């Protein structure tokens, strides 16, 4: 748990990314990063021993929409200078998940004790950045205004296999009126590093989703009669592929407890 | 009618835009321009006396998606140097329509005899350019493969009024699978000078279209169960506003008989 006065300081959206990371590193911040340093790009984390890192890198390369790589560390190096000043990837996230043979065994706030010199870190873009761009353009997002997690679904779209990594694409869904859906395609196309354009618009059944009211992850959100469901590739895809691979050892971020990078959202705009 | 040997020479998609215009000017070409000089931008024509040209220019400026202006002539000047070498707008289209008080009174191949020194020409971008881009990206268009005119519909979307010009937006519809619809938004967004991104995707009723099987202009095209109807603003919008205004005098191109400009399609790409 964190001290309220510290939380107050860092909850400010204008706080620096480094402040958030240092708060996580000190243990003062141990929950979500949503809304913190809100101008800054946040990323999902996967840490793997070198033995599996090559396959995972190929998986991300082959599936850039669900697995957009923002950065990959040197082997054994806990820093990621391309993503931020003085990052210690072992401590700078508020909370981690530790996996052994596909089972979640711990949710620590620090993984320094588990670190070995063959670890490779992967930071993967997340939808916060494109949601920031959509909101900035005046496109309301119901799950945001309702304070819910976005609705996510397994699809019948298969990822391209790479070594032990494979599985269905997971998508997130945001209901939008048609004109906003068109504008959302334009806006999110500018952000290939954070899932890019939608992968589907319209009938959920066409991508194998049986019930829009029953998401496989996150929370359901209402779809109004004049709205289209718009689906984006989701960063849960590599998490699911990783879990299914049942590797001897892996570390990820805990849900919602992301790496806050020094990159500003607009730096990821392709044009 | 045209001599078959002349037609043969100019039907070649690689023919120059000037060749097409000269064939029209000589009378050898009096029918459609579809497929001619296929790398080149074609445009719709509206010619008005100066008394109404200001209102029409404002109408186009206020409604850029249905009325994307490629060029406007000097008053009385039949050339359009920005759009092509030695254009004589009074003769370089294969066929014209002449309107008096909103009534179609003639469809001549040449309007030099009707020209006065207060005439202003407007050339408006058409969907041929974005269709060229879609086809080049491998997105099949059913009306093209079936050799039909595109299906067009009046909507309940009102244009912004300017003087005597007003009326509903007319849209063209192309059925596409969702992934192609998303790609089509991206591709056509690059071409704001030729209608740009779609104005609607999905249920036709949301924009006031009662029956997708009964277009108001053009020909119906089948919508498959796994396809979305995708709607673009259409150059028939200004034609309909012009007809409704019942001006004392106006000249337009005849349907399908466009101005072939020297501009190459890719010159209109915004990025």
PDB file of N, CA, C and O in Angstrom, chain A residues 184-233:
ATOM      1  N   UNK A 184     -11.762   7.265 -35.911  1.00  0.00           N
ATOM      2  CA  UNK A 184     -10.887   6.449 -35.064  1.00  0.00           C
ATOM      3  C   UNK A 184      -9.927   5.613 -35.908  1.00  0.00           C
ATOM      4  O   UNK A 184      -8.775   5.392 -35.509  1.00  0.00           O
ATOM      5  N   UNK A 185     -10.379   5.140 -37.074  1.00  0.00           N
ATOM      6  CA  UNK A 185      -9.446   4.439 -37.974  1.00  0.00           C
ATOM      7  C   UNK A 185      -8.323   5.391 -38.380  1.00  0.00           C
ATOM      8  O   UNK A 185      -7.137   5.037 -38.348  1.00  0.00           O
ATOM      9  N   UNK A 186      -8.708   6.632 -38.729  1.00  0.00           N
ATOM     10  CA  UNK A 186      -7.678   7.589 -39.149  1.00  0.00           C
ATOM     11  C   UNK A 186      -6.697   7.875 -38.018  1.00  0.00           C
ATOM     12  O   UNK A 186      -5.475   7.864 -38.221  1.00  0.00           O
ATOM     13  N   UNK A 187      -7.219   8.136 -36.821  1.00  0.00           N
ATOM     14  CA  UNK A 187      -6.362   8.540 -35.698  1.00  0.00           C
ATOM     15  C   UNK A 187      -5.455   7.385 -35.281  1.00  0.00           C
ATOM     16  O   UNK A 187      -4.249   7.550 -35.114  1.00  0.00           O
ATOM     17  N   UNK A 188      -6.027   6.191 -35.118  1.00  0.00           N
ATOM     18  CA  UNK A 188      -5.201   5.083 -34.613  1.00  0.00           C
ATOM     19  C   UNK A 188      -4.250   4.549 -35.682  1.00  0.00           C
ATOM     20  O   UNK A 188      -3.230   3.946 -35.343  1.00  0.00           O
ATOM     21  N   UNK A 189      -4.545   4.810 -36.961  1.00  0.00           N
ATOM     22  CA  UNK A 189      -3.586   4.443 -38.015  1.00  0.00           C
ATOM     23  C   UNK A 189      -2.273   5.190 -37.843  1.00  0.00           C
ATOM     24  O   UNK A 189      -1.219   4.734 -38.304  1.00  0.00           O
ATOM     25  N   UNK A 190      -2.338   6.342 -37.187  1.00  0.00           N
ATOM     26  CA  UNK A 190      -1.116   7.124 -36.966  1.00  0.00           C
ATOM     27  C   UNK A 190      -0.218   6.483 -35.916  1.00  0.00           C
ATOM     28  O   UNK A 190       0.911   6.925 -35.722  1.00  0.00           O
ATOM     29  N   UNK A 191      -0.708   5.468 -35.214  1.00  0.00           N
ATOM     30  CA  UNK A 191       0.022   4.904 -34.077  1.00  0.00           C
ATOM     31  C   UNK A 191       0.289   3.408 -34.245  1.00  0.00           C
ATOM     32  O   UNK A 191      -0.199   2.590 -33.461  1.00  0.00           O
ATOM     33  N   UNK A 192       1.073   3.044 -35.257  1.00  0.00           N
ATOM     34  CA  UNK A 192       1.361   1.616 -35.453  1.00  0.00           C
ATOM     35  C   UNK A 192       2.104   0.997 -34.271  1.00  0.00           C
ATOM     36  O   UNK A 192       2.026  -0.210 -34.076  1.00  0.00           O
ATOM     37  N   UNK A 193       2.785   1.809 -33.473  1.00  0.00           N
ATOM     38  CA  UNK A 193       3.546   1.271 -32.337  1.00  0.00           C
ATOM     39  C   UNK A 193       2.648   0.948 -31.143  1.00  0.00           C
ATOM     40  O   UNK A 193       3.137   0.446 -30.132  1.00  0.00           O
ATOM     41  N   UNK A 194       1.367   1.257 -31.239  1.00  0.00           N
ATOM     42  CA  UNK A 194       0.447   0.927 -30.140  1.00  0.00           C
ATOM     43  C   UNK A 194      -0.843   0.350 -30.730  1.00  0.00           C
ATOM     44  O   UNK A 194      -1.925   0.875 -30.500  1.00  0.00           O
ATOM     45  N   UNK A 195      -0.678  -0.728 -31.518  1.00  0.00           N
ATOM     46  CA  UNK A 195      -1.762  -1.521 -32.095  1.00  0.00           C
ATOM     47  C   UNK A 195      -2.330  -0.962 -33.400  1.00  0.00           C
ATOM     48  O   UNK A 195      -2.951  -1.704 -34.147  1.00  0.00           O
ATOM     49  N   UNK A 196      -2.142   0.334 -33.668  1.00  0.00           N
ATOM     50  CA  UNK A 196      -2.523   0.871 -34.970  1.00  0.00           C
ATOM     51  C   UNK A 196      -4.017   0.859 -35.226  1.00  0.00           C
ATOM     52  O   UNK A 196      -4.825   1.010 -34.304  1.00  0.00           O
ATOM     53  N   UNK A 197      -4.387   0.673 -36.500  1.00  0.00           N
ATOM     54  CA  UNK A 197      -5.789   0.722 -36.913  1.00  0.00           C
ATOM     55  C   UNK A 197      -6.550  -0.482 -36.365  1.00  0.00           C
ATOM     56  O   UNK A 197      -5.952  -1.503 -36.018  1.00  0.00           O
ATOM     57  N   UNK A 198      -7.872  -0.372 -36.293  1.00  0.00           N
ATOM     58  CA  UNK A 198      -8.673  -1.533 -35.881  1.00  0.00           C
ATOM     59  C   UNK A 198      -8.422  -2.735 -36.796  1.00  0.00           C
ATOM     60  O   UNK A 198      -8.001  -2.585 -37.944  1.00  0.00           O
ATOM     61  N   UNK A 199      -8.698  -3.925 -36.255  1.00  0.00           N
ATOM     62  CA  UNK A 199      -8.637  -5.140 -37.077  1.00  0.00           C
ATOM     63  C   UNK A 199     -10.019  -5.558 -37.556  1.00  0.00           C
ATOM     64  O   UNK A 199     -10.150  -6.359 -38.486  1.00  0.00           O
ATOM     65  N   UNK A 200     -11.065  -5.011 -36.932  1.00  0.00           N
ATOM     66  CA  UNK A 200     -12.428  -5.380 -37.352  1.00  0.00           C
ATOM     67  C   UNK A 200     -13.410  -4.298 -36.931  1.00  0.00           C
ATOM     68  O   UNK A 200     -13.238  -3.655 -35.888  1.00  0.00           O
ATOM     69  N   UNK A 201     -14.438  -4.133 -37.763  1.00  0.00           N
ATOM     70  CA  UNK A 201     -15.571  -3.264 -37.447  1.00  0.00           C
ATOM     71  C   UNK A 201     -16.822  -4.051 -37.778  1.00  0.00           C
ATOM     72  O   UNK A 201     -16.898  -4.668 -38.847  1.00  0.00           O
ATOM     73  N   UNK A 202     -17.799  -4.024 -36.898  1.00  0.00           N
ATOM     74  CA  UNK A 202     -19.093  -4.634 -37.218  1.00  0.00           C
ATOM     75  C   UNK A 202     -19.304  -5.958 -36.528  1.00  0.00           C
ATOM     76  O   UNK A 202     -18.788  -6.199 -35.432  1.00  0.00           O
ATOM     77  N   UNK A 203     -20.049  -6.832 -37.193  1.00  0.00           N
ATOM     78  CA  UNK A 203     -20.547  -8.075 -36.595  1.00  0.00           C
ATOM     79  C   UNK A 203     -19.453  -8.862 -35.874  1.00  0.00           C
ATOM     80  O   UNK A 203     -18.499  -9.346 -36.496  1.00  0.00           O
ATOM     81  N   UNK A 204     -19.569  -9.034 -34.552  1.00  0.00           N
ATOM     82  CA  UNK A 204     -18.534  -9.763 -33.799  1.00  0.00           C
ATOM     83  C   UNK A 204     -18.387 -11.213 -34.254  1.00  0.00           C
ATOM     84  O   UNK A 204     -17.297 -11.789 -34.155  1.00  0.00           O
ATOM     85  N   UNK A 205     -19.479 -11.798 -34.759  1.00  0.00           N
ATOM     86  CA  UNK A 205     -19.439 -13.207 -35.164  1.00  0.00           C
ATOM     87  C   UNK A 205     -18.436 -13.444 -36.290  1.00  0.00           C
ATOM     88  O   UNK A 205     -17.891 -14.547 -36.414  1.00  0.00           O
ATOM     89  N   UNK A 206     -18.204 -12.412 -37.112  1.00  0.00           N
ATOM     90  CA  UNK A 206     -17.282 -12.586 -38.241  1.00  0.00           C
ATOM     91  C   UNK A 206     -15.860 -12.860 -37.792  1.00  0.00           C
ATOM     92  O   UNK A 206     -15.043 -13.335 -38.572  1.00  0.00           O
ATOM     93  N   UNK A 207     -15.520 -12.520 -36.546  1.00  0.00           N
ATOM     94  CA  UNK A 207     -14.183 -12.860 -36.034  1.00  0.00           C
ATOM     95  C   UNK A 207     -14.293 -13.844 -34.861  1.00  0.00           C
ATOM     96  O   UNK A 207     -13.390 -13.946 -34.042  1.00  0.00           O
ATOM     97  N   UNK A 208     -15.420 -14.559 -34.828  1.00  0.00           N
ATOM     98  CA  UNK A 208     -15.530 -15.678 -33.899  1.00  0.00           C
ATOM     99  C   UNK A 208     -15.934 -15.307 -32.479  1.00  0.00           C
ATOM    100  O   UNK A 208     -15.780 -16.126 -31.569  1.00  0.00           O
ATOM    101  N   UNK A 209     -16.429 -14.101 -32.282  1.00  0.00           N
ATOM    102  CA  UNK A 209     -16.899 -13.711 -30.944  1.00  0.00           C
ATOM    103  C   UNK A 209     -18.374 -14.079 -30.831  1.00  0.00           C
ATOM    104  O   UNK A 209     -19.204 -13.571 -31.590  1.00  0.00           O
ATOM    105  N   UNK A 210     -18.701 -14.955 -29.888  1.00  0.00           N
ATOM    106  CA  UNK A 210     -20.076 -15.451 -29.804  1.00  0.00           C
ATOM    107  C   UNK A 210     -21.002 -14.483 -29.093  1.00  0.00           C
ATOM    108  O   UNK A 210     -22.136 -14.289 -29.492  1.00  0.00           O
ATOM    109  N   UNK A 211     -20.513 -13.878 -28.021  1.00  0.00           N
ATOM    110  CA  UNK A 211     -21.400 -12.987 -27.254  1.00  0.00           C
ATOM    111  C   UNK A 211     -20.656 -11.722 -26.875  1.00  0.00           C
ATOM    112  O   UNK A 211     -19.698 -11.759 -26.099  1.00  0.00           O
ATOM    113  N   UNK A 212     -21.108 -10.593 -27.442  1.00  0.00           N
ATOM    114  CA  UNK A 212     -20.444  -9.311 -27.156  1.00  0.00           C
ATOM    115  C   UNK A 212     -20.658  -8.913 -25.697  1.00  0.00           C
ATOM    116  O   UNK A 212     -19.874  -8.149 -25.137  1.00  0.00           O
ATOM    117  N   UNK A 213     -21.697  -9.456 -25.063  1.00  0.00           N
ATOM    118  CA  UNK A 213     -21.980  -9.137 -23.663  1.00  0.00           C
ATOM    119  C   UNK A 213     -21.104  -9.899 -22.677  1.00  0.00           C
ATOM    120  O   UNK A 213     -21.133  -9.620 -21.482  1.00  0.00           O
ATOM    121  N   UNK A 214     -20.351 -10.870 -23.169  1.00  0.00           N
ATOM    122  CA  UNK A 214     -19.527 -11.714 -22.291  1.00  0.00           C
ATOM    123  C   UNK A 214     -18.069 -11.674 -22.718  1.00  0.00           C
ATOM    124  O   UNK A 214     -17.569 -12.612 -23.357  1.00  0.00           O
ATOM    125  N   UNK A 215     -17.362 -10.605 -22.379  1.00  0.00           N
ATOM    126  CA  UNK A 215     -15.950 -10.539 -22.777  1.00  0.00           C
ATOM    127  C   UNK A 215     -15.124 -11.607 -22.055  1.00  0.00           C
ATOM    128  O   UNK A 215     -15.466 -12.029 -20.951  1.00  0.00           O
ATOM    129  N   UNK A 216     -14.054 -12.043 -22.716  1.00  0.00           N
ATOM    130  CA  UNK A 216     -13.160 -13.037 -22.117  1.00  0.00           C
ATOM    131  C   UNK A 216     -12.229 -12.407 -21.093  1.00  0.00           C
ATOM    132  O   UNK A 216     -11.719 -13.096 -20.204  1.00  0.00           O
ATOM    133  N   UNK A 217     -11.968 -11.101 -21.240  1.00  0.00           N
ATOM    134  CA  UNK A 217     -11.143 -10.348 -20.278  1.00  0.00           C
ATOM    135  C   UNK A 217     -11.788  -8.978 -20.130  1.00  0.00           C
ATOM    136  O   UNK A 217     -12.529  -8.530 -21.007  1.00  0.00           O
ATOM    137  N   UNK A 218     -11.484  -8.290 -19.032  1.00  0.00           N
ATOM    138  CA  UNK A 218     -12.025  -6.946 -18.822  1.00  0.00           C
ATOM    139  C   UNK A 218     -13.496  -6.987 -18.496  1.00  0.00           C
ATOM    140  O   UNK A 218     -14.019  -7.993 -18.019  1.00  0.00           O
ATOM    141  N   UNK A 219     -14.175  -5.873 -18.765  1.00  0.00           N
ATOM    142  CA  UNK A 219     -15.575  -5.739 -18.373  1.00  0.00           C
ATOM    143  C   UNK A 219     -16.435  -5.415 -19.582  1.00  0.00           C
ATOM    144  O   UNK A 219     -16.013  -4.679 -20.483  1.00  0.00           O
ATOM    145  N   UNK A 220     -17.664  -5.923 -19.575  1.00  0.00           N
ATOM    146  CA  UNK A 220     -18.596  -5.632 -20.666  1.00  0.00           C
ATOM    147  C   UNK A 220     -18.951  -4.148 -20.660  1.00  0.00           C
ATOM    148  O   UNK A 220     -18.974  -3.500 -19.617  1.00  0.00           O
ATOM    149  N   UNK A 221     -19.216  -3.610 -21.830  1.00  0.00           N
ATOM    150  CA  UNK A 221     -19.654  -2.226 -21.966  1.00  0.00           C
ATOM    151  C   UNK A 221     -20.823  -2.213 -22.940  1.00  0.00           C
ATOM    152  O   UNK A 221     -20.862  -3.008 -23.885  1.00  0.00           O
ATOM    153  N   UNK A 222     -21.777  -1.341 -22.684  1.00  0.00           N
ATOM    154  CA  UNK A 222     -23.014  -1.349 -23.477  1.00  0.00           C
ATOM    155  C   UNK A 222     -22.740  -0.888 -24.914  1.00  0.00           C
ATOM    156  O   UNK A 222     -21.945   0.018 -25.148  1.00  0.00           O
ATOM    157  N   UNK A 223     -23.435  -1.522 -25.860  1.00  0.00           N
ATOM    158  CA  UNK A 223     -23.375  -1.149 -27.278  1.00  0.00           C
ATOM    159  C   UNK A 223     -24.737  -0.564 -27.632  1.00  0.00           C
ATOM    160  O   UNK A 223     -25.757  -1.259 -27.562  1.00  0.00           O
ATOM    161  N   UNK A 224     -24.778   0.740 -27.969  1.00  0.00           N
ATOM    162  CA  UNK A 224     -26.046   1.389 -28.279  1.00  0.00           C
ATOM    163  C   UNK A 224     -26.514   1.014 -29.689  1.00  0.00           C
ATOM    164  O   UNK A 224     -25.705   0.622 -30.528  1.00  0.00           O
ATOM    165  N   UNK A 225     -27.823   1.170 -29.969  1.00  0.00           N
ATOM    166  CA  UNK A 225     -28.344   0.744 -31.273  1.00  0.00           C
ATOM    167  C   UNK A 225     -27.729   1.489 -32.462  1.00  0.00           C
ATOM    168  O   UNK A 225     -27.725   0.968 -33.568  1.00  0.00           O
ATOM    169  N   UNK A 226     -27.218   2.701 -32.233  1.00  0.00           N
ATOM    170  CA  UNK A 226     -26.626   3.447 -33.352  1.00  0.00           C
ATOM    171  C   UNK A 226     -25.106   3.383 -33.345  1.00  0.00           C
ATOM    172  O   UNK A 226     -24.443   4.237 -33.931  1.00  0.00           O
ATOM    173  N   UNK A 227     -24.553   2.363 -32.706  1.00  0.00           N
ATOM    174  CA  UNK A 227     -23.095   2.233 -32.628  1.00  0.00           C
ATOM    175  C   UNK A 227     -22.616   0.951 -33.291  1.00  0.00           C
ATOM    176  O   UNK A 227     -23.312  -0.070 -33.290  1.00  0.00           O
ATOM    177  N   UNK A 228     -21.400   1.035 -33.810  1.00  0.00           N
ATOM    178  CA  UNK A 228     -20.698  -0.128 -34.338  1.00  0.00           C
ATOM    179  C   UNK A 228     -19.691  -0.591 -33.292  1.00  0.00           C
ATOM    180  O   UNK A 228     -19.008   0.243 -32.685  1.00  0.00           O
ATOM    181  N   UNK A 229     -19.548  -1.898 -33.099  1.00  0.00           N
ATOM    182  CA  UNK A 229     -18.410  -2.338 -32.283  1.00  0.00           C
ATOM    183  C   UNK A 229     -17.130  -2.259 -33.130  1.00  0.00           C
ATOM    184  O   UNK A 229     -17.107  -2.719 -34.272  1.00  0.00           O
ATOM    185  N   UNK A 230     -16.108  -1.613 -32.578  1.00  0.00           N
ATOM    186  CA  UNK A 230     -14.831  -1.441 -33.287  1.00  0.00           C
ATOM    187  C   UNK A 230     -13.767  -2.183 -32.489  1.00  0.00           C
ATOM    188  O   UNK A 230     -13.643  -1.980 -31.277  1.00  0.00           O
ATOM    189  N   UNK A 231     -13.023  -3.045 -33.169  1.00  0.00           N
ATOM    190  CA  UNK A 231     -12.112  -3.975 -32.498  1.00  0.00           C
ATOM    191  C   UNK A 231     -10.655  -3.687 -32.859  1.00  0.00           C
ATOM    192  O   UNK A 231     -10.323  -3.590 -34.042  1.00  0.00           O
ATOM    193  N   UNK A 232      -9.826  -3.577 -31.823  1.00  0.00           N
ATOM    194  CA  UNK A 232      -8.388  -3.398 -32.025  1.00  0.00           C
ATOM    195  C   UNK A 232      -7.622  -4.616 -31.505  1.00  0.00           C
ATOM    196  O   UNK A 232      -8.016  -5.209 -30.486  1.00  0.00           O
ATOM    197  N   UNK A 233      -6.524  -4.956 -32.137  1.00  0.00           N
ATOM    198  CA  UNK A 233      -5.628  -5.983 -31.610  1.00  0.00           C
ATOM    199  C   UNK A 233      -5.174  -5.546 -30.220  1.00  0.00           C
ATOM    200  O   UNK A 233      -4.961  -4.355 -29.969  1.00  0.00           O
TER     201      UNK A 233
END
